[in-house]
mmCIF file with all atom_site columns, C-alpha atoms in Angstrom:
data_model
loop_
_atom_site.group_PDB
_atom_site.id
_atom_site.type_symbol
_atom_site.label_atom_id
_atom_site.label_alt_id
_atom_site.label_comp_id
_atom_site.label_asym_id
_atom_site.label_entity_id
_atom_site.label_seq_id
_atom_site.pdbx_PDB_ins_code
_atom_site.Cartn_x
_atom_site.Cartn_y
_atom_site.Cartn_z
_atom_site.occupancy
_atom_site.B_iso_or_equiv
_atom_site.pdbx_formal_charge
_atom_site.auth_seq_id
_atom_site.auth_comp_id
_atom_site.auth_asym_id
_atom_site.auth_atom_id
_atom_site.pdbx_PDB_model_num
ATOM 1   C CA . SER A 1 1   ? 0.000  0.000   0.000   1.00 56.00 ? 1   SER A CA 1
ATOM 2   C CA . LEU A 1 2   ? 1.189  3.481   -0.785  1.00 62.00 ? 2   LEU A CA 1
ATOM 3   C CA . PRO A 1 3   ? 0.313  5.971   1.963   1.00 67.00 ? 3   PRO A CA 1
ATOM 4   C CA . GLN A 1 4   ? -1.027 8.603   -0.453  1.00 74.00 ? 4   GLN A CA 1
ATOM 5   C CA . THR A 1 5   ? -3.594 6.213   -1.997  1.00 74.00 ? 5   THR A CA 1
ATOM 6   C CA . ARG A 1 6   ? -5.183 5.285   1.339   1.00 73.00 ? 6   ARG A CA 1
ATOM 7   C CA . ARG A 1 7   ? -6.162 1.907   -0.074  1.00 74.00 ? 7   ARG A CA 1
ATOM 8   C CA . PRO A 1 8   ? -4.372 -1.432  -0.392  1.00 73.00 ? 8   PRO A CA 1
ATOM 9   C CA . ASN A 1 9   ? -2.715 -2.460  -3.661  1.00 71.00 ? 9   ASN A CA 1
ATOM 10  C CA . PHE A 1 10  ? -4.410 -5.850  -3.335  1.00 73.00 ? 10  PHE A CA 1
ATOM 11  C CA . GLU A 1 11  ? -6.471 -7.865  -0.876  1.00 78.00 ? 11  GLU A CA 1
ATOM 12  C CA . ILE A 1 12  ? -5.952 -11.474 0.098   1.00 82.00 ? 12  ILE A CA 1
ATOM 13  C CA . GLY A 1 13  ? -7.548 -13.559 2.835   1.00 82.00 ? 13  GLY A CA 1
ATOM 14  C CA . ALA A 1 14  ? -5.667 -14.423 6.017   1.00 85.00 ? 14  ALA A CA 1
ATOM 15  C CA . ASP A 1 15  ? -5.729 -18.095 5.004   1.00 89.00 ? 15  ASP A CA 1
ATOM 16  C CA . GLU A 1 16  ? -4.723 -17.532 1.353   1.00 87.00 ? 16  GLU A CA 1
ATOM 17  C CA . MET A 1 17  ? -1.483 -17.162 -0.582  1.00 83.00 ? 17  MET A CA 1
ATOM 18  C CA . GLU A 1 18  ? -0.618 -16.083 -4.113  1.00 82.00 ? 18  GLU A CA 1
ATOM 19  C CA . VAL A 1 19  ? 2.194  -17.550 -6.218  1.00 87.00 ? 19  VAL A CA 1
ATOM 20  C CA . GLY A 1 20  ? 4.027  -15.328 -8.672  1.00 85.00 ? 20  GLY A CA 1
ATOM 21  C CA . MET A 1 21  ? 2.911  -12.039 -7.161  1.00 83.00 ? 21  MET A CA 1
ATOM 22  C CA . GLY A 1 22  ? 5.128  -9.052  -7.883  1.00 80.00 ? 22  GLY A CA 1
ATOM 23  C CA . ILE A 1 23  ? 7.159  -7.331  -5.182  1.00 76.00 ? 23  ILE A CA 1
ATOM 24  C CA . HIS A 1 24  ? 4.617  -4.491  -4.989  1.00 73.00 ? 24  HIS A CA 1
ATOM 25  C CA . GLY A 1 25  ? 1.506  -6.656  -5.156  1.00 74.00 ? 25  GLY A CA 1
ATOM 26  C CA . GLU A 1 26  ? 1.182  -7.098  -8.911  1.00 80.00 ? 26  GLU A CA 1
ATOM 27  C CA . PRO A 1 27  ? -1.101 -10.083 -9.630  1.00 82.00 ? 27  PRO A CA 1
ATOM 28  C CA . GLY A 1 28  ? 0.481  -13.519 -9.636  1.00 86.00 ? 28  GLY A CA 1
ATOM 29  C CA . ILE A 1 29  ? -0.327 -16.695 -11.522 1.00 88.00 ? 29  ILE A CA 1
ATOM 30  C CA . ALA A 1 30  ? -2.258 -18.651 -8.881  1.00 87.00 ? 30  ALA A CA 1
ATOM 31  C CA . ARG A 1 31  ? -4.080 -18.158 -5.577  1.00 89.00 ? 31  ARG A CA 1
ATOM 32  C CA . GLY A 1 32  ? -4.838 -20.870 -3.076  1.00 91.00 ? 32  GLY A CA 1
ATOM 33  C CA . ALA A 1 33  ? -4.836 -21.955 0.536   1.00 92.00 ? 33  ALA A CA 1
ATOM 34  C CA . LEU A 1 34  ? -1.791 -21.318 2.715   1.00 91.00 ? 34  LEU A CA 1
ATOM 35  C CA . LYS A 1 35  ? 0.744  -24.148 2.647   1.00 93.00 ? 35  LYS A CA 1
ATOM 36  C CA . SER A 1 36  ? 3.841  -25.168 4.563   1.00 94.00 ? 36  SER A CA 1
ATOM 37  C CA . ALA A 1 37  ? 7.200  -23.642 3.639   1.00 95.00 ? 37  ALA A CA 1
ATOM 38  C CA . ASP A 1 38  ? 8.264  -26.985 2.120   1.00 97.00 ? 38  ASP A CA 1
ATOM 39  C CA . ALA A 1 39  ? 5.101  -27.216 -0.012  1.00 96.00 ? 39  ALA A CA 1
ATOM 40  C CA . ILE A 1 40  ? 5.482  -23.611 -1.178  1.00 95.00 ? 40  ILE A CA 1
ATOM 41  C CA . THR A 1 41  ? 9.119  -24.228 -2.085  1.00 97.00 ? 41  THR A CA 1
ATOM 42  C CA . ASP A 1 42  ? 8.152  -27.355 -4.018  1.00 97.00 ? 42  ASP A CA 1
ATOM 43  C CA . GLU A 1 43  ? 5.483  -25.418 -5.916  1.00 94.00 ? 43  GLU A CA 1
ATOM 44  C CA . MET A 1 44  ? 7.982  -22.695 -6.803  1.00 95.00 ? 44  MET A CA 1
ATOM 45  C CA . LEU A 1 45  ? 10.621 -25.191 -7.939  1.00 97.00 ? 45  LEU A CA 1
ATOM 46  C CA . ASP A 1 46  ? 8.048  -27.150 -9.941  1.00 97.00 ? 46  ASP A CA 1
ATOM 47  C CA . ARG A 1 47  ? 7.595  -23.978 -12.006 1.00 94.00 ? 47  ARG A CA 1
ATOM 48  C CA . ILE A 1 48  ? 11.253 -22.843 -12.115 1.00 96.00 ? 48  ILE A CA 1
ATOM 49  C CA . LEU A 1 49  ? 13.115 -26.083 -12.849 1.00 98.00 ? 49  LEU A CA 1
ATOM 50  C CA . PRO A 1 50  ? 11.348 -27.062 -16.105 1.00 98.00 ? 50  PRO A CA 1
ATOM 51  C CA . GLU A 1 51  ? 12.210 -23.666 -17.606 1.00 96.00 ? 51  GLU A CA 1
ATOM 52  C CA . MET A 1 52  ? 15.738 -23.638 -16.204 1.00 97.00 ? 52  MET A CA 1
ATOM 53  C CA . ALA A 1 53  ? 16.328 -27.252 -17.317 1.00 98.00 ? 53  ALA A CA 1
ATOM 54  C CA . PRO A 1 54  ? 19.432 -27.905 -15.195 1.00 98.00 ? 54  PRO A CA 1
ATOM 55  C CA . SER A 1 55  ? 21.537 -30.997 -15.823 1.00 98.00 ? 55  SER A CA 1
ATOM 56  C CA . ARG A 1 56  ? 23.173 -33.314 -13.318 1.00 98.00 ? 56  ARG A CA 1
ATOM 57  C CA . GLY A 1 57  ? 26.517 -31.757 -12.316 1.00 98.00 ? 57  GLY A CA 1
ATOM 58  C CA . ASP A 1 58  ? 25.433 -28.148 -12.944 1.00 98.00 ? 58  ASP A CA 1
ATOM 59  C CA . ASN A 1 59  ? 26.242 -25.438 -10.410 1.00 98.00 ? 59  ASN A CA 1
ATOM 60  C CA . VAL A 1 60  ? 23.771 -22.787 -9.280  1.00 99.00 ? 60  VAL A CA 1
ATOM 61  C CA . ALA A 1 61  ? 23.622 -19.794 -6.974  1.00 98.00 ? 61  ALA A CA 1
ATOM 62  C CA . VAL A 1 62  ? 20.537 -19.455 -4.766  1.00 98.00 ? 62  VAL A CA 1
ATOM 63  C CA . LEU A 1 63  ? 18.887 -16.342 -3.325  1.00 97.00 ? 63  LEU A CA 1
ATOM 64  C CA . VAL A 1 64  ? 15.966 -16.757 -0.910  1.00 98.00 ? 64  VAL A CA 1
ATOM 65  C CA . ASN A 1 65  ? 14.552 -13.291 -0.284  1.00 95.00 ? 65  ASN A CA 1
ATOM 66  C CA . SER A 1 66  ? 11.975 -12.102 2.250   1.00 93.00 ? 66  SER A CA 1
ATOM 67  C CA . LEU A 1 67  ? 9.466  -9.692  0.746   1.00 90.00 ? 67  LEU A CA 1
ATOM 68  C CA . GLY A 1 68  ? 9.452  -7.866  4.074   1.00 89.00 ? 68  GLY A CA 1
ATOM 69  C CA . SER A 1 69  ? 7.756  -9.597  6.973   1.00 88.00 ? 69  SER A CA 1
ATOM 70  C CA . THR A 1 70  ? 8.596  -13.267 6.437   1.00 93.00 ? 70  THR A CA 1
ATOM 71  C CA . PRO A 1 71  ? 10.701 -14.521 9.361   1.00 94.00 ? 71  PRO A CA 1
ATOM 72  C CA . LEU A 1 72  ? 14.282 -15.581 8.696   1.00 96.00 ? 72  LEU A CA 1
ATOM 73  C CA . MET A 1 73  ? 13.505 -19.058 10.065  1.00 97.00 ? 73  MET A CA 1
ATOM 74  C CA . GLU A 1 74  ? 10.889 -19.590 7.322   1.00 96.00 ? 74  GLU A CA 1
ATOM 75  C CA . LEU A 1 75  ? 13.416 -18.500 4.698   1.00 97.00 ? 75  LEU A CA 1
ATOM 76  C CA . TYR A 1 76  ? 15.956 -21.015 6.006   1.00 98.00 ? 76  TYR A CA 1
ATOM 77  C CA . ILE A 1 77  ? 13.302 -23.750 5.906   1.00 98.00 ? 77  ILE A CA 1
ATOM 78  C CA . MET A 1 78  ? 12.741 -22.866 2.248   1.00 98.00 ? 78  MET A CA 1
ATOM 79  C CA . ASN A 1 79  ? 16.495 -22.858 1.629   1.00 99.00 ? 79  ASN A CA 1
ATOM 80  C CA . ARG A 1 80  ? 16.826 -26.318 3.193   1.00 99.00 ? 80  ARG A CA 1
ATOM 81  C CA . ARG A 1 81  ? 14.084 -27.655 0.917   1.00 99.00 ? 81  ARG A CA 1
ATOM 82  C CA . LEU A 1 82  ? 15.679 -26.013 -2.144  1.00 99.00 ? 82  LEU A CA 1
ATOM 83  C CA . LYS A 1 83  ? 18.965 -27.740 -1.335  1.00 99.00 ? 83  LYS A CA 1
ATOM 84  C CA . GLN A 1 84  ? 17.215 -31.108 -0.881  1.00 99.00 ? 84  GLN A CA 1
ATOM 85  C CA . ARG A 1 85  ? 15.434 -30.812 -4.225  1.00 99.00 ? 85  ARG A CA 1
ATOM 86  C CA . LEU A 1 86  ? 18.570 -29.700 -6.063  1.00 99.00 ? 86  LEU A CA 1
ATOM 87  C CA . ASP A 1 87  ? 20.626 -32.490 -4.463  1.00 99.00 ? 87  ASP A CA 1
ATOM 88  C CA . ASP A 1 88  ? 17.981 -34.985 -5.624  1.00 98.00 ? 88  ASP A CA 1
ATOM 89  C CA . ILE A 1 89  ? 18.595 -34.021 -9.263  1.00 98.00 ? 89  ILE A CA 1
ATOM 90  C CA . GLY A 1 90  ? 22.382 -33.742 -8.936  1.00 99.00 ? 90  GLY A CA 1
ATOM 91  C CA . VAL A 1 91  ? 22.622 -29.940 -9.086  1.00 99.00 ? 91  VAL A CA 1
ATOM 92  C CA . SER A 1 92  ? 25.257 -28.372 -6.792  1.00 98.00 ? 92  SER A CA 1
ATOM 93  C CA . VAL A 1 93  ? 24.621 -25.167 -4.879  1.00 98.00 ? 93  VAL A CA 1
ATOM 94  C CA . HIS A 1 94  ? 27.799 -23.110 -5.188  1.00 97.00 ? 94  HIS A CA 1
ATOM 95  C CA . ALA A 1 95  ? 26.600 -20.068 -3.229  1.00 96.00 ? 95  ALA A CA 1
ATOM 96  C CA . THR A 1 96  ? 23.531 -19.202 -1.155  1.00 97.00 ? 96  THR A CA 1
ATOM 97  C CA . TRP A 1 97  ? 22.097 -15.983 0.232   1.00 96.00 ? 97  TRP A CA 1
ATOM 98  C CA . VAL A 1 98  ? 19.111 -15.924 2.563   1.00 97.00 ? 98  VAL A CA 1
ATOM 99  C CA . GLY A 1 99  ? 17.630 -12.710 3.950   1.00 95.00 ? 99  GLY A CA 1
ATOM 100 C CA . ASN A 1 100 ? 15.996 -9.368  3.212   1.00 93.00 ? 100 ASN A CA 1
ATOM 101 C CA . TYR A 1 101 ? 17.378 -8.235  -0.142  1.00 91.00 ? 101 TYR A CA 1
ATOM 102 C CA . CYS A 1 102 ? 14.353 -6.735  -1.918  1.00 89.00 ? 102 CYS A CA 1
ATOM 103 C CA . THR A 1 103 ? 11.423 -5.862  0.327   1.00 88.00 ? 103 THR A CA 1
ATOM 104 C CA . SER A 1 104 ? 8.190  -3.898  0.146   1.00 83.00 ? 104 SER A CA 1
ATOM 105 C CA . LEU A 1 105 ? 5.880  -2.168  2.618   1.00 77.00 ? 105 LEU A CA 1
ATOM 106 C CA . GLU A 1 106 ? 3.343  -4.418  4.346   1.00 76.00 ? 106 GLU A CA 1
ATOM 107 C CA . MET A 1 107 ? 4.385  -7.450  2.297   1.00 80.00 ? 107 MET A CA 1
ATOM 108 C CA . ALA A 1 108 ? 4.706  -11.041 3.462   1.00 84.00 ? 108 ALA A CA 1
ATOM 109 C CA . GLY A 1 109 ? 6.166  -13.823 1.378   1.00 89.00 ? 109 GLY A CA 1
ATOM 110 C CA . ALA A 1 110 ? 9.390  -14.849 -0.261  1.00 92.00 ? 110 ALA A CA 1
ATOM 111 C CA . SER A 1 111 ? 11.035 -14.950 -3.649  1.00 94.00 ? 111 SER A CA 1
ATOM 112 C CA . VAL A 1 112 ? 13.441 -17.588 -4.897  1.00 96.00 ? 112 VAL A CA 1
ATOM 113 C CA . THR A 1 113 ? 16.147 -16.894 -7.465  1.00 96.00 ? 113 THR A CA 1
ATOM 114 C CA . LEU A 1 114 ? 18.251 -19.643 -9.040  1.00 98.00 ? 114 LEU A CA 1
ATOM 115 C CA . GLU A 1 115 ? 21.142 -18.620 -11.278 1.00 97.00 ? 115 GLU A CA 1
ATOM 116 C CA . HIS A 1 116 ? 22.821 -21.226 -13.455 1.00 97.00 ? 116 HIS A CA 1
ATOM 117 C CA . LEU A 1 117 ? 26.580 -20.760 -13.132 1.00 98.00 ? 117 LEU A CA 1
ATOM 118 C CA . ASP A 1 118 ? 28.993 -21.445 -15.938 1.00 96.00 ? 118 ASP A CA 1
ATOM 119 C CA . GLY A 1 119 ? 32.726 -21.133 -15.250 1.00 94.00 ? 119 GLY A CA 1
ATOM 120 C CA . GLU A 1 120 ? 32.822 -17.417 -16.022 1.00 97.00 ? 120 GLU A CA 1
ATOM 121 C CA . LEU A 1 121 ? 29.818 -16.499 -13.865 1.00 96.00 ? 121 LEU A CA 1
ATOM 122 C CA . GLN A 1 122 ? 31.084 -18.650 -11.000 1.00 95.00 ? 122 GLN A CA 1
ATOM 123 C CA . LYS A 1 123 ? 34.451 -16.888 -11.121 1.00 94.00 ? 123 LYS A CA 1
ATOM 124 C CA . MET A 1 124 ? 32.741 -13.473 -11.075 1.00 93.00 ? 124 MET A CA 1
ATOM 125 C CA . LEU A 1 125 ? 30.454 -14.511 -8.241  1.00 91.00 ? 125 LEU A CA 1
ATOM 126 C CA . ASP A 1 126 ? 33.471 -15.614 -6.203  1.00 92.00 ? 126 ASP A CA 1
ATOM 127 C CA . HIS A 1 127 ? 35.108 -12.208 -6.630  1.00 92.00 ? 127 HIS A CA 1
ATOM 128 C CA . PRO A 1 128 ? 34.957 -10.239 -3.350  1.00 93.00 ? 128 PRO A CA 1
ATOM 129 C CA . CYS A 1 129 ? 32.107 -7.736  -3.108  1.00 91.00 ? 129 CYS A CA 1
ATOM 130 C CA . ASP A 1 130 ? 31.257 -5.661  -0.044  1.00 93.00 ? 130 ASP A CA 1
ATOM 131 C CA . CYS A 1 131 ? 28.592 -2.997  -0.409  1.00 91.00 ? 131 CYS A CA 1
ATOM 132 C CA . ALA A 1 132 ? 25.629 -1.712  1.582   1.00 86.00 ? 132 ALA A CA 1
ATOM 133 C CA . MET A 1 133 ? 23.169 -4.538  0.879   1.00 81.00 ? 133 MET A CA 1
ATOM 134 C CA . PHE A 1 134 ? 25.318 -7.366  -0.443  1.00 84.00 ? 134 PHE A CA 1
ATOM 135 C CA . ARG A 1 135 ? 28.491 -9.168  0.523   1.00 84.00 ? 135 ARG A CA 1
ATOM 136 C CA . ALA A 1 136 ? 30.111 -12.031 -1.373  1.00 82.00 ? 136 ALA A CA 1
ATOM 137 C CA . GLY A 1 137 ? 33.447 -13.656 -2.107  1.00 77.00 ? 137 GLY A CA 1
#
């Protein structure tokens, strides 16, 4: 919600969730009943992995981001499930970040980013970086 509008960007029931919603409440691709962190992670990966089409032995970087009010513990539960699913298909997680990286006012939920790493990207990702909202390497 933007303060000047005095109305919410969207409305959703206390027992509902939306998959694919934008960071500022843009409509997603599906609404349904609330689920466990593991079930939500599975649903997200079931949509991401077919498009990404990783192969056994591939390396990825993972970012699990809180949209604002999702507790860190829930994000780590999601991260654990991501790792389990990727291990099951032989994909190695080279680097992981879990936390508040891109948030919005009055927003609950999480986003998952998987980046396929070739040798060049992996080398760049390993390069030291230390700035206000991100640290790596």
